[in-house]
Amino acid sequence: MDASNLKQITPWLWEFPTAGNMRVPARIYGDRALVAAMDDAVIRQLANVAALPGIVRAALAMPDAHSGFGFPIGGVAAFDPDQDGVICMGGVGYDIACGVRVLHTGLRREEIQPHLEALMDQFQLLVPAGVGGTGGIQLKAGELDRVLVQGARWAVKQGYGTREDLERLEDGGAMSGAVPETVSDQARKREKRQLGTLGAGNHYLEIQCVEEVLHPSAGLLGVASDDVLISVHCGSRGLGHQIGTDYIRILGEAARRHRIPIPEKELVCAPIRSSEAERYYQAMACGANYAMANRQMIVHLIREAFQRVLPGVQVRTLFEVNHNTCRREDHPVEGRSRPLYVHRKGATRAFGPESPQIQEPFRRTGQPILVGGSMGTDSYILAGRESSEDAFASTCHGSGRALSRSQALKRTPGRDVLTQLTSRGILIRTNHLKGLAEEAPAAYKDIHQVVEASTQAGLTNKFARLSPLGCLKG
DNA sequence: ATGTTC
């Protein structure tokens, strides 16, 4: 992207001014190099989003943004129900409430090292992974509806976790507003035996070590140097994908009736107060609850693996954050708190300390966020700040793709990626070499640069830098 | 991301 077409607001924030049918400007967070490296489609898609009814302040892109289906990945947009604002499928994406759970093993680097191979083997054995992957639990008749409403709380009630896990999940593990009747038979059919499965693509389960503590309050999150953590990155599987697919048609018809122009298929939307948008929100909340239950089931499998290899180890939840959602949240608009519908696609919430909109354990630090690097690179723990409110309390979610999947496939064969990572001492487990090539480190932006831009822009503070020890890829 | 182009 040619940054000379953009107005520099700060060295970490750029603006594409309102033009044509845009109602608000488009703004991109990132340093000059990150913005210059973004594909032009990011601006085109942000301009499309900026033209939607009821959009507030600006259409935003985080420093890890790249083009997505209809709406950039790394995109944020908020809509006001009193200004004919809309709910937009593309602002959530297909993998509803994809997110990251972060666990603490209670172990230090030297304690885990002799058991790493055995642990990775057990993870591979116990956690089903891959496209179309089943092997998750078979739900009894009627049970799925309870999962869709209760989310991770359902899993804990079944004995797959603890109350302490739930205290550290968004909404205590159950997003409100879920109505199972809005989820199609087709979506239910695709769900069969996928609860407790990792999925494919950039989804992973990684053992990580705290390399560097970067904030004096890191201890409040329970993180210290050389601690061994686990990150689980996955989402709502076939069920969430089918909900997205189903509502493209429903929201598309609504958009036509309300005469909202839809330049790209997945940008379909409907007025927040229409029955179609209400139903989409209810179905999306079901997808979010499925994703949170899914991660909770995987946490249970991780604990099972530890029981086999290192019995007695207590694996605790540190936090979880979703990065593909639309949520009703209160935000100040022109000095007054307003209920807005905030879409974050490949972007996470980043409320600062004291915010009533985050779980109680995080009120002193701000919302904790795991920003995943690509496979084999560092990750960061960040926490939200009050100044993130400029971006509707949002920040980046990962390092962000620099190459498309097909470009990455051409660049490096999967076997070479495996060799490179192994030679750096990272244990890789996968059943799918092609997937490894698509997710090669070279296919991603530089995580350090993305995190630095987010920090300099005032969206988040750095709390810790993590390095990978072992990775199970979907 | 995804019953890997319904």
XYZ file of C-alpha atoms (C1' of nucleotides) in Angstrom:
480
model
C 0.000 0.000 0.000
C 1.280 3.458 -0.872
C 1.429 5.302 2.467
C 1.712 8.651 0.644
C -2.054 8.433 -0.020
C -2.637 8.389 3.731
C -2.635 11.203 6.235
C -0.220 10.546 9.090
C -1.968 11.284 12.391
C 0.853 9.933 14.572
C 3.838 7.747 13.593
C 1.574 4.784 14.505
C -1.786 5.883 13.099
C -2.703 6.687 9.490
C -5.922 7.955 7.974
C -7.652 7.518 4.652
C -10.050 10.496 4.697
C -13.781 10.227 4.077
C -14.458 10.121 0.326
C -17.211 8.933 -2.012
C -19.899 7.052 -0.106
C -17.814 6.677 3.070
C -19.558 8.010 6.183
C -16.416 8.099 8.340
C -12.670 7.898 7.628
C -10.638 4.680 7.564
C -7.743 4.483 10.015
C -4.829 2.070 10.117
C -2.629 1.431 13.143
C 1.005 0.562 12.470
C 4.396 2.060 11.719
C 5.172 3.296 8.212
C 6.763 -0.009 7.153
C 3.837 -2.149 8.353
C 1.310 0.095 6.618
C 3.365 0.162 3.426
C 3.501 -3.651 3.419
C -0.277 -4.068 3.749
C -2.178 -5.105 0.631
C -4.224 -2.379 -1.098
C -7.349 -4.448 -0.511
C -7.198 -3.495 3.178
C -7.998 0.146 2.297
C -10.645 -0.880 -0.228
C -12.317 -3.116 2.347
C -12.073 -0.480 5.094
C -13.668 2.057 2.736
C -16.528 -0.411 2.136
C -16.987 -0.846 5.889
C -16.858 2.953 6.366
C -19.817 3.250 3.978
C -22.113 1.039 6.075
C -25.010 2.744 7.932
C -24.517 3.807 11.540
C -20.752 3.315 11.686
C -19.199 5.312 14.530
C -15.945 7.331 14.412
C -13.947 5.304 11.822
C -13.376 1.919 10.194
C -10.180 0.624 11.805
C -7.353 -1.762 10.952
C -4.931 -3.083 13.564
C -1.161 -3.341 12.836
C -1.495 -7.028 11.841
C -4.261 -6.366 9.301
C -4.527 -8.023 5.908
C -7.437 -8.436 3.513
C -10.114 -10.956 4.405
C -13.567 -11.999 3.231
C -15.379 -8.673 2.819
C -13.799 -7.082 5.900
C -10.088 -7.029 6.771
C -8.670 -9.535 9.213
C -7.404 -7.191 11.905
C -10.463 -4.983 11.295
C -12.603 -3.231 13.924
C -15.876 -1.374 13.407
C -18.559 -0.177 15.844
C -22.169 0.613 14.967
C -24.823 2.598 16.807
C -28.332 1.074 16.910
C -29.815 4.591 17.177
C -28.134 5.678 13.933
C -29.446 2.781 11.794
C -26.269 0.831 12.621
C -25.846 -2.699 11.307
C -24.521 -6.110 12.259
C -22.256 -7.493 9.554
C -21.323 -11.143 8.985
C -17.954 -10.269 7.451
C -17.037 -8.288 10.565
C -17.005 -11.559 12.480
C -15.933 -14.017 9.799
C -16.490 -17.737 9.434
C -14.559 -18.897 12.466
C -16.832 -17.367 15.084
C -15.049 -16.650 18.402
C -11.817 -18.187 17.314
C -9.490 -17.336 20.172
C -6.665 -18.302 22.465
C -6.730 -19.961 25.891
C -3.552 -19.519 27.910
C -2.658 -21.999 30.654
C 0.049 -22.102 33.298
C 1.649 -25.482 33.940
C 3.180 -24.445 37.271
C 6.490 -25.728 35.859
C 9.724 -23.997 34.956
C 11.806 -24.503 31.823
C 14.265 -26.983 33.339
C 11.458 -29.070 34.866
C 9.609 -29.636 31.591
C 12.577 -30.155 29.272
C 13.131 -33.920 30.021
C 9.396 -34.635 29.499
C 8.758 -32.517 26.426
C 8.851 -35.336 23.848
C 6.512 -37.507 25.913
C 4.109 -34.618 26.498
C 3.961 -33.658 22.829
C 3.298 -37.308 21.972
C 0.386 -37.395 24.411
C -1.021 -34.125 23.068
C -0.935 -35.559 19.562
C -2.564 -38.760 20.774
C -5.315 -37.097 22.822
C -6.199 -33.886 20.960
C -7.881 -34.565 17.595
C -6.634 -32.190 14.894
C -6.894 -31.487 11.191
C -9.478 -30.417 8.607
C -12.759 -32.223 9.025
C -11.231 -33.655 12.164
C -13.675 -35.470 14.368
C -12.881 -37.578 17.393
C -14.332 -35.074 19.822
C -17.093 -36.090 22.166
C -20.441 -37.424 20.984
C -23.179 -35.243 22.465
C -26.428 -36.844 23.635
C -29.690 -35.732 22.059
C -30.566 -32.199 23.175
C -27.135 -31.705 24.751
C -25.863 -29.485 21.930
C -28.477 -26.840 22.769
C -27.084 -26.626 26.291
C -23.529 -26.234 24.906
C -24.755 -23.436 22.616
C -26.253 -21.516 25.560
C -23.871 -22.354 28.398
C -20.548 -22.522 26.532
C -17.586 -23.429 28.722
C -19.899 -23.512 31.760
C -21.528 -26.587 30.247
C -18.126 -28.280 29.975
C -17.269 -27.475 33.596
C -20.653 -28.794 34.770
C -19.804 -32.066 33.017
C -16.549 -32.272 34.949
C -14.249 -31.016 32.164
C -12.745 -28.170 34.160
C -13.060 -26.003 37.249
C -14.869 -22.886 38.424
C -11.462 -21.188 38.496
C -11.187 -21.742 34.725
C -14.491 -19.932 34.156
C -13.569 -16.840 36.193
C -10.897 -16.026 33.624
C -12.931 -16.455 30.420
C -14.830 -13.702 28.621
C -18.336 -13.533 30.089
C -17.369 -16.325 32.466
C -17.387 -18.717 29.487
C -20.964 -18.088 28.295
C -21.831 -15.217 25.972
C -25.352 -13.952 26.593
C -27.980 -13.706 23.873
C -27.499 -17.213 22.451
C -30.673 -18.783 21.029
C -30.141 -22.363 19.775
C -33.243 -22.274 17.510
C -31.361 -19.848 15.233
C -28.727 -22.517 14.451
C -29.597 -24.625 11.387
C -29.822 -28.423 11.168
C -26.962 -28.248 8.696
C -24.708 -26.517 11.254
C -25.695 -29.108 13.862
C -24.888 -31.899 11.421
C -21.415 -30.521 10.770
C -20.811 -30.317 14.520
C -20.986 -34.088 15.030
C -18.048 -35.181 17.157
C -16.085 -31.953 16.773
C -16.353 -30.740 20.376
C -12.832 -30.980 21.800
C -10.975 -30.834 18.464
C -8.304 -28.401 17.362
C -9.097 -27.912 13.667
C -6.617 -26.910 10.984
C -4.969 -23.917 9.316
C -3.326 -21.610 11.834
C -4.856 -23.435 14.798
C -2.360 -24.922 17.195
C -1.530 -26.083 20.683
C 1.844 -24.776 21.813
C 4.039 -25.213 24.882
C 5.839 -21.953 25.530
C 8.413 -20.550 27.900
C 8.463 -17.008 29.326
C 11.687 -15.576 27.894
C 11.307 -12.045 29.123
C 9.053 -10.252 31.601
C 8.270 -6.820 30.187
C 6.004 -5.185 32.756
C 6.188 -4.758 36.545
C 2.583 -5.995 36.839
C 3.234 -9.295 35.024
C 3.230 -10.980 38.434
C -0.422 -9.963 38.868
C -1.194 -12.187 35.882
C 0.809 -15.004 37.456
C 3.639 -14.836 34.918
C 7.370 -14.922 35.741
C 10.561 -15.537 33.794
C 11.168 -19.200 32.743
C 7.558 -20.202 33.511
C 6.104 -22.816 31.161
C 2.740 -21.902 29.620
C 0.453 -23.492 27.053
C -1.533 -21.641 24.380
C -4.477 -23.208 22.588
C -5.614 -21.410 19.431
C -8.844 -22.734 17.912
C -12.457 -21.824 17.265
C -15.965 -22.973 16.511
C -15.078 -25.569 13.825
C -17.641 -26.673 11.229
C -20.561 -25.383 13.295
C -19.326 -21.774 13.351
C -18.437 -21.950 9.673
C -21.929 -23.152 8.760
C -23.561 -20.402 10.867
C -21.565 -17.871 8.825
C -22.557 -19.536 5.560
C -26.248 -19.731 6.549
C -26.475 -16.067 7.469
C -24.819 -14.794 4.285
C -28.082 -15.597 2.537
C -30.318 -14.293 5.340
C -28.395 -11.037 5.825
C -28.025 -10.625 2.058
C -31.805 -10.620 1.601
C -32.179 -8.208 4.526
C -29.578 -5.844 3.033
C -31.437 -5.804 -0.291
C -34.723 -5.029 1.435
C -33.135 -2.225 3.465
C -31.317 -0.960 0.333
C -27.844 -1.289 1.818
C -25.337 -1.744 -1.038
C -23.119 -4.834 -0.521
C -19.860 -4.595 -2.530
C -18.476 -7.976 -1.386
C -20.354 -11.185 -0.606
C -19.352 -11.476 3.066
C -20.007 -7.804 3.857
C -23.721 -8.642 4.114
C -25.437 -6.904 7.025
C -28.788 -5.881 8.451
C -29.963 -3.096 10.776
C -29.248 -4.008 14.407
C -32.952 -3.764 15.216
C -34.093 -6.013 12.343
C -35.181 -9.588 13.014
C -32.441 -10.885 10.680
C -29.641 -9.123 12.582
C -31.146 -10.221 15.891
C -31.185 -13.822 14.714
C -27.632 -13.600 13.398
C -26.437 -12.197 16.738
C -28.260 -15.016 18.576
C -26.703 -17.649 16.303
C -23.271 -16.006 16.500
C -23.470 -16.100 20.326
C -24.185 -19.852 19.992
C -21.053 -20.160 17.852
C -19.054 -18.216 20.456
C -20.288 -20.516 23.201
C -19.389 -23.565 21.139
C -15.868 -22.167 20.646
C -15.434 -21.551 24.379
C -16.749 -25.039 25.216
C -14.412 -26.476 22.573
C -11.356 -24.845 24.145
C -12.488 -25.978 27.594
C -12.692 -29.586 26.359
C -9.180 -29.296 24.941
C -7.957 -27.976 28.296
C -9.388 -31.137 29.835
C -7.443 -33.265 27.317
C -4.269 -31.310 28.120
C -4.749 -32.085 31.819
C -5.232 -35.738 30.892
C -1.923 -35.687 29.003
C -0.168 -34.210 32.049
C -1.679 -36.887 34.281
C -0.043 -39.500 32.075
C 3.373 -37.869 31.842
C 3.756 -35.683 34.937
C 1.039 -36.722 37.402
C 0.342 -34.145 40.075
C 0.969 -31.135 37.841
C -1.846 -28.583 38.238
C -2.627 -26.826 34.967
C -4.426 -23.512 35.620
C -6.164 -21.120 33.255
C -4.482 -17.717 33.066
C -6.905 -16.114 30.587
C -8.709 -16.502 27.290
C -9.512 -13.941 24.632
C -11.658 -14.270 21.492
C -10.709 -12.539 18.270
C -13.684 -12.997 15.880
C -16.829 -11.543 17.420
C -19.498 -8.893 17.350
C -20.476 -7.759 20.845
C -22.772 -5.228 22.364
C -20.496 -3.041 24.528
C -20.634 0.405 26.102
C -18.231 2.987 24.659
C -17.987 6.759 25.051
C -19.191 8.649 21.979
C -18.879 12.429 22.125
C -18.459 12.278 25.885
C -21.429 10.035 26.567
C -21.503 6.251 27.081
C -23.396 4.494 24.285
C -24.257 0.835 23.681
C -22.486 -0.038 20.424
C -22.121 -3.257 18.429
C -18.372 -3.701 18.111
C -17.108 -6.042 15.390
C -13.596 -7.396 15.913
C -12.335 -9.722 13.206
C -8.829 -10.910 13.834
C -8.745 -8.307 16.578
C -9.138 -8.699 20.318
C -10.730 -6.637 23.028
C -8.210 -4.578 25.022
C -10.097 -2.832 27.842
C -7.841 -1.120 30.345
C -7.579 -1.602 34.123
C -10.733 -0.928 36.163
C -13.047 -1.503 33.193
C -16.291 -3.147 34.333
C -16.411 -4.816 30.899
C -13.660 -7.319 31.755
C -13.550 -10.190 34.251
C -12.739 -9.306 37.857
C -9.273 -11.024 37.970
C -8.024 -8.572 35.310
C -9.215 -5.281 36.796
C -5.715 -4.386 37.996
C -3.823 -5.283 34.807
C -6.330 -4.644 32.014
C -7.603 -7.336 29.619
C -4.777 -9.816 29.002
C -4.189 -10.845 25.377
C -2.063 -13.547 23.809
C -0.688 -12.330 20.513
C 0.459 -15.442 18.729
C 3.405 -15.327 16.421
C 3.514 -17.817 13.620
C 4.582 -21.370 14.353
C 8.161 -21.321 15.589
C 8.309 -17.637 16.470
C 7.755 -15.745 19.703
C 4.375 -14.786 21.130
C 3.544 -11.937 23.493
C 1.259 -11.427 26.436
C -0.146 -7.906 26.277
C -2.729 -6.151 28.418
C -5.277 -3.502 27.500
C -4.963 0.203 28.353
C -7.426 3.005 28.852
C -6.095 4.704 25.708
C -7.204 1.699 23.604
C -10.651 3.300 23.764
C -9.618 5.268 20.657
C -9.919 1.886 18.894
C -13.067 0.850 20.804
C -10.829 -0.992 23.289
C -9.230 -3.211 20.647
C -5.842 -4.400 19.521
C -4.063 -6.871 17.245
C -4.455 -10.661 17.520
C -1.377 -12.177 15.909
C 1.458 -11.472 13.592
C -0.834 -11.468 10.563
C -0.217 -13.089 7.209
C 2.326 -11.575 4.868
C 1.926 -14.299 2.179
C -1.265 -16.027 1.067
C -1.535 -19.760 1.690
C -0.812 -20.519 -1.959
C 2.190 -18.165 -2.045
C 3.546 -19.797 1.108
C 3.115 -23.278 -0.402
C 5.264 -22.254 -3.386
C 7.932 -20.689 -1.173
C 8.987 -23.586 1.099
C 7.997 -27.285 1.077
C 6.458 -28.529 4.327
C 9.317 -30.957 4.926
C 11.856 -28.105 4.825
C 9.770 -26.085 7.290
C 9.769 -29.097 9.619
C 13.555 -29.473 9.325
C 14.142 -25.771 9.986
C 11.951 -25.705 13.088
C 13.344 -28.955 14.475
C 16.908 -27.702 14.026
C 15.967 -24.738 16.216
C 14.958 -27.119 18.988
C 11.186 -26.779 18.568
C 9.256 -30.053 18.743
C 6.658 -30.153 15.976
C 3.803 -32.617 15.812
C 1.508 -32.645 12.783
C -0.301 -35.089 10.498
C -0.346 -32.624 7.651
C 2.920 -31.465 6.037
C 1.141 -29.202 3.548
C -0.416 -27.315 6.445
C 3.070 -26.791 7.818
C 4.138 -25.069 4.583
C 1.075 -22.804 4.618
C 1.894 -21.740 8.172
C 5.661 -21.349 7.705
C 7.241 -18.477 9.680
C 8.130 -16.728 6.386
C 4.389 -16.461 5.575
C 3.832 -14.086 8.497
C 4.695 -10.527 9.424
C 7.231 -9.840 12.159
C 5.466 -10.308 15.501
C 7.869 -7.947 17.312
C 7.075 -5.115 14.913
C 3.309 -5.682 15.233
C 3.447 -5.721 19.043
C 5.703 -2.647 19.154
C 3.266 -0.723 16.937
C 0.340 -1.714 19.155
C 2.261 -0.535 22.218
C 3.452 2.751 20.700
C -0.062 3.483 19.462
C -1.295 3.207 23.061
C -3.541 0.183 22.498
C -1.726 -2.223 24.827
C 1.262 -2.688 27.142
C 3.723 -5.544 26.721
C 3.701 -7.931 29.675
C 5.845 -10.866 28.551
C 7.589 -12.405 25.568
C 7.239 -16.167 25.094
C 9.218 -18.595 22.955
C 7.912 -21.924 21.612
C 9.171 -25.250 22.950
C 6.726 -27.547 21.176
C 3.817 -27.139 18.780
C 0.948 -29.417 17.746
C -0.394 -28.159 14.406
C -3.867 -28.857 13.096
C -11.055 -20.712 8.791
C -13.796 -24.817 6.260
C -17.404 -31.975 5.321
C -9.634 -28.268 1.966
C -14.426 -25.192 -4.962
C -22.294 -26.038 -2.181
